[in-house]
């Protein structure tokens, strides 16, 4: 089985399967009441995506609450004060990074501002976001990837809590070399104990069949990618029997990490490259070395 930097895979369970004929990507967070919220980008096509909110008490079984953004992709949720925020990409309205805010996690989101256009990320025509923000007081950090054109690279986007643009800095340049580091996208930074993890999807489009990976940059402080230890967290094809019950070439996307009572829950989307939509799964890891 694949190894997490802290321990081994305990189980793989489906979360959202068969709800759309194209794709679903998920972003999770823990709410004030201890429940787990999931913002799922549900797409019927490459530019027809909405963000739907789900809620769970255990992190495995999710109940649909309703659509919160009608045109949105790869939501990155966070809380500040009594408000809930979503950073997302408006696929139909120009592939721009937007900030929406609401007093509730499941409804009432209104666009606060456009934080950035796609062109500031290496003259990209399309961008995607990570699932998690890293907060430094009133400043918010988010990892953005240029989806088109190739090769895909990772950028740090920093903005204020009110959505004012601060800066964009390149993090990892896309090399385009075959293998698990071919195409980095949908990346997020997480802190666990004294260690920081940059988790990224990395689908290899160098040759068919296209394989999918989740990779990790293990760092001693945020964004210290140059001195990081690089690790293939998940080779989705190797775990295909756990995901879909048979051997197959799989793609992987949108890693979203949640620490939960001494375990790590890693949510990700998986697709069978022989045909079929992207579906959402959770991988549960068990470890005795987590620091809280």
Short mmCIF file of C-alpha atoms in Angstrom, two decimals:
data_model
loop_
_atom_site.label_atom_id
_atom_site.label_comp_id
_atom_site.label_asym_id
_atom_site.label_seq_id
_atom_site.Cartn_x
_atom_site.Cartn_y
_atom_site.Cartn_z
CA UNK A 1 0.00 0.00 0.00
CA UNK A 2 0.98 3.60 -0.46
CA UNK A 3 2.55 5.28 2.55
CA UNK A 4 1.70 8.68 3.96
CA UNK A 5 4.72 10.50 5.39
CA UNK A 6 3.31 9.61 8.83
CA UNK A 7 1.88 6.11 8.29
CA UNK A 8 0.03 3.64 6.10
CA UNK A 9 -3.30 3.57 4.30
CA UNK A 10 -5.96 2.06 6.55
CA UNK A 11 -8.87 2.20 4.12
CA UNK A 12 -10.23 3.86 1.00
CA UNK A 13 -13.90 4.81 0.90
CA UNK A 14 -16.10 6.47 -1.73
CA UNK A 15 -17.58 9.85 -0.78
CA UNK A 16 -19.38 11.15 -3.88
CA UNK A 17 -19.71 8.64 -6.72
CA UNK A 18 -21.99 8.73 -9.75
CA UNK A 19 -23.47 12.19 -9.08
CA UNK A 20 -22.25 13.72 -12.35
CA UNK A 21 -21.20 12.44 -15.77
CA UNK A 22 -18.10 14.63 -15.95
CA UNK A 23 -16.22 15.54 -12.77
CA UNK A 24 -16.36 16.32 -9.06
CA UNK A 25 -13.63 17.89 -6.91
CA UNK A 26 -13.85 18.45 -3.17
CA UNK A 27 -12.54 20.78 -0.45
CA UNK A 28 -13.10 19.94 3.21
CA UNK A 29 -12.94 21.92 6.46
CA UNK A 30 -13.98 21.47 10.09
CA UNK A 31 -16.73 23.80 11.25
CA UNK A 32 -17.17 25.42 14.67
CA UNK A 33 -19.60 22.69 15.80
CA UNK A 34 -17.14 19.89 14.95
CA UNK A 35 -18.96 18.79 11.81
CA UNK A 36 -17.08 18.48 8.51
CA UNK A 37 -18.08 20.65 5.60
CA UNK A 38 -17.37 19.73 1.99
CA UNK A 39 -17.51 22.18 -0.90
CA UNK A 40 -17.78 20.02 -4.01
CA UNK A 41 -17.15 21.46 -7.48
CA UNK A 42 -19.64 19.47 -9.53
CA UNK A 43 -19.18 19.77 -13.29
CA UNK A 44 -21.23 18.55 -16.23
CA UNK A 45 -18.55 19.87 -18.59
CA UNK A 46 -15.22 21.73 -18.53
CA UNK A 47 -16.92 25.15 -18.16
CA UNK A 48 -20.20 24.15 -16.53
CA UNK A 49 -19.39 23.84 -12.82
CA UNK A 50 -21.18 24.77 -9.62
CA UNK A 51 -20.12 24.54 -5.97
CA UNK A 52 -22.39 22.41 -3.79
CA UNK A 53 -22.15 22.21 -0.01
CA UNK A 54 -22.26 18.88 1.86
CA UNK A 55 -22.04 18.17 5.58
CA UNK A 56 -20.81 15.15 7.56
CA UNK A 57 -20.47 14.17 11.21
CA UNK A 58 -17.85 11.45 10.67
CA UNK A 59 -15.98 12.55 7.53
CA UNK A 60 -17.21 9.57 5.50
CA UNK A 61 -20.97 9.93 4.99
CA UNK A 62 -21.98 13.30 3.54
CA UNK A 63 -25.43 14.86 3.21
CA UNK A 64 -26.10 17.33 0.42
CA UNK A 65 -27.25 20.75 1.64
CA UNK A 66 -27.40 22.76 -1.57
CA UNK A 67 -25.66 24.85 -4.24
CA UNK A 68 -23.77 27.87 -2.89
CA UNK A 69 -22.10 29.20 -6.10
CA UNK A 70 -23.68 28.74 -9.52
CA UNK A 71 -20.48 29.23 -11.55
CA UNK A 72 -17.48 28.08 -9.57
CA UNK A 73 -14.58 25.63 -9.56
CA UNK A 74 -12.06 24.37 -6.97
CA UNK A 75 -13.31 26.22 -3.92
CA UNK A 76 -10.86 27.05 -1.13
CA UNK A 77 -12.87 27.68 2.07
CA UNK A 78 -11.80 29.50 5.22
CA UNK A 79 -13.31 31.29 8.22
CA UNK A 80 -12.49 34.68 9.69
CA UNK A 81 -14.43 36.01 12.65
CA UNK A 82 -18.07 35.02 12.22
CA UNK A 83 -17.89 34.88 8.42
CA UNK A 84 -17.27 32.09 5.92
CA UNK A 85 -15.21 32.74 2.80
CA UNK A 86 -14.83 30.89 -0.49
CA UNK A 87 -12.09 31.54 -3.01
CA UNK A 88 -12.97 30.04 -6.38
CA UNK A 89 -12.49 30.32 -10.16
CA UNK A 90 -15.34 31.59 -12.35
CA UNK A 91 -15.10 29.29 -15.35
CA UNK A 92 -17.88 30.97 -17.37
CA UNK A 93 -16.99 34.58 -16.51
CA UNK A 94 -13.33 34.75 -17.47
CA UNK A 95 -11.32 32.24 -15.38
CA UNK A 96 -10.74 34.79 -12.64
CA UNK A 97 -10.03 34.16 -8.95
CA UNK A 98 -12.96 35.46 -6.89
CA UNK A 99 -13.70 35.85 -3.19
CA UNK A 100 -17.22 35.27 -1.86
CA UNK A 101 -18.41 35.74 1.74
CA UNK A 102 -21.41 34.64 3.81
CA UNK A 103 -22.55 34.51 7.41
CA UNK A 104 -23.38 30.82 6.93
CA UNK A 105 -21.37 27.98 5.38
CA UNK A 106 -24.30 26.58 3.39
CA UNK A 107 -25.98 29.59 1.77
CA UNK A 108 -25.94 33.32 1.13
CA UNK A 109 -22.51 33.64 -0.50
CA UNK A 110 -22.02 36.94 -2.29
CA UNK A 111 -19.01 37.93 -4.37
CA UNK A 112 -16.82 40.35 -2.46
CA UNK A 113 -14.24 41.03 -5.15
CA UNK A 114 -12.14 39.66 -8.02
CA UNK A 115 -8.73 38.95 -6.48
CA UNK A 116 -6.75 38.16 -9.63
CA UNK A 117 -7.09 37.43 -13.32
CA UNK A 118 -5.58 34.31 -14.85
CA UNK A 119 -2.95 36.30 -16.76
CA UNK A 120 -0.93 37.18 -13.63
CA UNK A 121 -0.04 33.48 -13.27
CA UNK A 122 2.52 33.22 -16.06
CA UNK A 123 0.10 34.52 -18.71
CA UNK A 124 -2.19 31.55 -18.09
CA UNK A 125 -5.47 31.24 -19.96
CA UNK A 126 -7.00 28.94 -17.33
CA UNK A 127 -6.16 28.46 -13.64
CA UNK A 128 -7.13 26.12 -10.81
CA UNK A 129 -6.80 26.51 -7.06
CA UNK A 130 -5.73 24.40 -4.14
CA UNK A 131 -8.32 23.31 -1.58
CA UNK A 132 -6.82 25.05 1.43
CA UNK A 133 -5.58 28.52 2.37
CA UNK A 134 -2.77 29.33 4.80
CA UNK A 135 -3.61 32.31 7.00
CA UNK A 136 -1.08 34.78 8.39
CA UNK A 137 -3.20 37.17 10.43
CA UNK A 138 -5.15 39.32 7.95
CA UNK A 139 -3.17 37.93 5.00
CA UNK A 140 -4.30 34.85 3.09
CA UNK A 141 -2.01 32.56 1.07
CA UNK A 142 -3.36 30.30 -1.65
CA UNK A 143 -1.56 28.09 -4.18
CA UNK A 144 -2.72 28.61 -7.77
CA UNK A 145 -1.80 26.54 -10.83
CA UNK A 146 -1.89 27.45 -14.50
CA UNK A 147 -3.94 24.74 -16.20
CA UNK A 148 -3.30 26.10 -19.69
CA UNK A 149 -0.90 26.47 -21.35
CA UNK A 150 1.54 23.70 -20.46
CA UNK A 151 3.75 23.08 -18.63
CA UNK A 152 1.74 23.59 -15.44
CA UNK A 153 3.42 25.48 -12.59
CA UNK A 154 2.52 26.45 -9.03
CA UNK A 155 2.22 30.05 -7.83
CA UNK A 156 1.70 31.62 -4.43
CA UNK A 157 -1.17 34.11 -4.40
CA UNK A 158 -1.29 36.41 -1.36
CA UNK A 159 -4.23 38.71 -0.65
CA UNK A 160 -5.87 40.46 2.29
CA UNK A 161 -8.94 39.27 4.17
CA UNK A 162 -10.97 41.85 2.23
CA UNK A 163 -9.76 40.39 -1.07
CA UNK A 164 -7.19 43.03 -1.97
CA UNK A 165 -4.44 41.61 -4.18
CA UNK A 166 -0.97 41.70 -2.55
CA UNK A 167 1.42 39.60 -4.64
CA UNK A 168 1.99 36.56 -6.85
CA UNK A 169 5.21 34.57 -6.63
CA UNK A 170 6.27 31.43 -8.55
CA UNK A 171 6.70 28.36 -6.33
CA UNK A 172 7.44 25.40 -8.60
CA UNK A 173 8.06 25.58 -12.33
CA UNK A 174 6.45 22.88 -14.42
CA UNK A 175 9.11 20.71 -16.04
CA UNK A 176 6.88 18.56 -18.19
CA UNK A 177 9.12 15.52 -17.70
CA UNK A 178 7.31 12.16 -17.75
CA UNK A 179 6.39 10.64 -14.41
CA UNK A 180 4.76 11.72 -11.14
CA UNK A 181 6.14 15.29 -11.28
CA UNK A 182 4.93 15.95 -14.82
CA UNK A 183 2.05 18.38 -14.27
CA UNK A 184 1.55 19.98 -10.84
CA UNK A 185 -1.83 21.52 -10.06
CA UNK A 186 -4.53 21.86 -7.36
CA UNK A 187 -1.91 22.20 -4.62
CA UNK A 188 -2.35 23.28 -0.98
CA UNK A 189 -0.10 23.89 2.02
CA UNK A 190 -0.90 22.24 5.37
CA UNK A 191 0.82 22.44 8.74
CA UNK A 192 0.95 19.28 10.87
CA UNK A 193 2.93 19.74 14.06
CA UNK A 194 6.12 21.59 13.15
CA UNK A 195 6.16 20.38 9.55
CA UNK A 196 4.58 21.88 6.44
CA UNK A 197 3.25 19.83 3.54
CA UNK A 198 2.61 21.09 0.04
CA UNK A 199 0.27 18.47 -1.44
CA UNK A 200 -0.30 18.60 -5.18
CA UNK A 201 -2.06 16.65 -7.87
CA UNK A 202 0.30 15.56 -10.65
CA UNK A 203 -1.24 13.89 -13.66
CA UNK A 204 1.22 12.65 -16.28
CA UNK A 205 -0.03 13.69 -19.71
CA UNK A 206 3.24 12.89 -21.49
CA UNK A 207 1.87 9.71 -23.01
CA UNK A 208 -1.24 7.56 -22.85
CA UNK A 209 -2.60 6.05 -20.71
CA UNK A 210 -2.43 9.14 -18.47
CA UNK A 211 -1.54 8.23 -14.88
CA UNK A 212 -2.38 10.27 -11.82
CA UNK A 213 -0.46 10.95 -8.62
CA UNK A 214 -0.70 12.97 -5.43
CA UNK A 215 2.76 14.25 -4.47
CA UNK A 216 4.08 15.93 -1.34
CA UNK A 217 6.76 18.51 -0.69
CA UNK A 218 7.77 18.15 2.98
CA UNK A 219 9.12 21.47 4.29
CA UNK A 220 10.46 22.96 7.52
CA UNK A 221 8.60 26.21 6.86
CA UNK A 222 5.96 27.32 4.35
CA UNK A 223 7.00 27.46 0.70
CA UNK A 224 10.58 26.29 1.30
CA UNK A 225 10.19 24.12 -1.78
CA UNK A 226 13.86 24.29 -2.75
CA UNK A 227 14.99 22.48 0.40
CA UNK A 228 11.99 20.15 0.60
CA UNK A 229 11.88 16.37 0.62
CA UNK A 230 9.74 15.23 -2.33
CA UNK A 231 7.51 12.24 -1.90
CA UNK A 232 4.96 10.37 -4.07
CA UNK A 233 2.05 10.20 -1.68
CA UNK A 234 -0.38 8.28 -3.89
CA UNK A 235 0.06 6.46 -7.17
CA UNK A 236 -3.63 6.06 -8.00
CA UNK A 237 -2.99 3.23 -10.45
CA UNK A 238 -1.17 1.21 -7.77
CA UNK A 239 -4.19 1.62 -5.50
CA UNK A 240 -6.77 0.99 -8.22
CA UNK A 241 -8.18 -2.12 -6.51
CA UNK A 242 -8.83 -0.09 -3.38
CA UNK A 243 -10.47 2.74 -5.31
CA UNK A 244 -12.57 0.92 -7.91
CA UNK A 245 -12.18 -2.78 -7.05
CA UNK A 246 -10.05 -3.82 -10.02
CA UNK A 247 -6.76 -3.05 -11.72
CA UNK A 248 -6.93 0.00 -13.96
CA UNK A 249 -4.98 3.11 -14.95
CA UNK A 250 -6.32 5.97 -12.85
CA UNK A 251 -5.98 9.73 -12.71
CA UNK A 252 -5.92 11.63 -9.41
CA UNK A 253 -6.74 15.23 -8.54
CA UNK A 254 -7.51 17.84 -5.86
CA UNK A 255 -5.96 16.56 -2.60
CA UNK A 256 -7.67 18.00 0.48
CA UNK A 257 -6.30 17.05 3.93
CA UNK A 258 -8.14 16.94 7.24
CA UNK A 259 -6.66 15.89 10.57
CA UNK A 260 -9.25 13.96 12.58
CA UNK A 261 -8.74 12.39 16.04
CA UNK A 262 -5.25 11.00 15.49
CA UNK A 263 -5.83 10.14 11.84
CA UNK A 264 -5.37 11.88 8.53
CA UNK A 265 -8.24 11.94 6.06
CA UNK A 266 -7.11 12.73 2.52
CA UNK A 267 -9.90 13.53 0.09
CA UNK A 268 -9.15 13.30 -3.62
CA UNK A 269 -10.85 12.80 -6.96
CA UNK A 270 -10.13 9.73 -9.08
CA UNK A 271 -10.99 8.81 -12.66
CA UNK A 272 -10.68 5.57 -14.64
CA UNK A 273 -8.66 6.51 -17.73
CA UNK A 274 -10.51 3.83 -19.73
CA UNK A 275 -13.71 5.84 -19.38
CA UNK A 276 -15.91 7.23 -16.67
CA UNK A 277 -16.30 10.42 -14.65
CA UNK A 278 -14.17 11.77 -11.84
CA UNK A 279 -15.49 10.68 -8.42
CA UNK A 280 -14.56 11.70 -4.89
CA UNK A 281 -12.90 9.33 -2.38
CA UNK A 282 -11.35 9.57 1.07
CA UNK A 283 -8.16 7.77 2.09
CA UNK A 284 -7.76 7.19 5.83
CA UNK A 285 -4.27 7.04 7.34
CA UNK A 286 -3.43 5.94 10.86
CA UNK A 287 -0.38 7.09 12.79
CA UNK A 288 0.97 7.35 16.31
CA UNK A 289 3.20 10.30 15.49
CA UNK A 290 0.76 13.11 14.77
CA UNK A 291 1.32 16.31 16.72
CA UNK A 292 -1.74 18.39 17.61
#
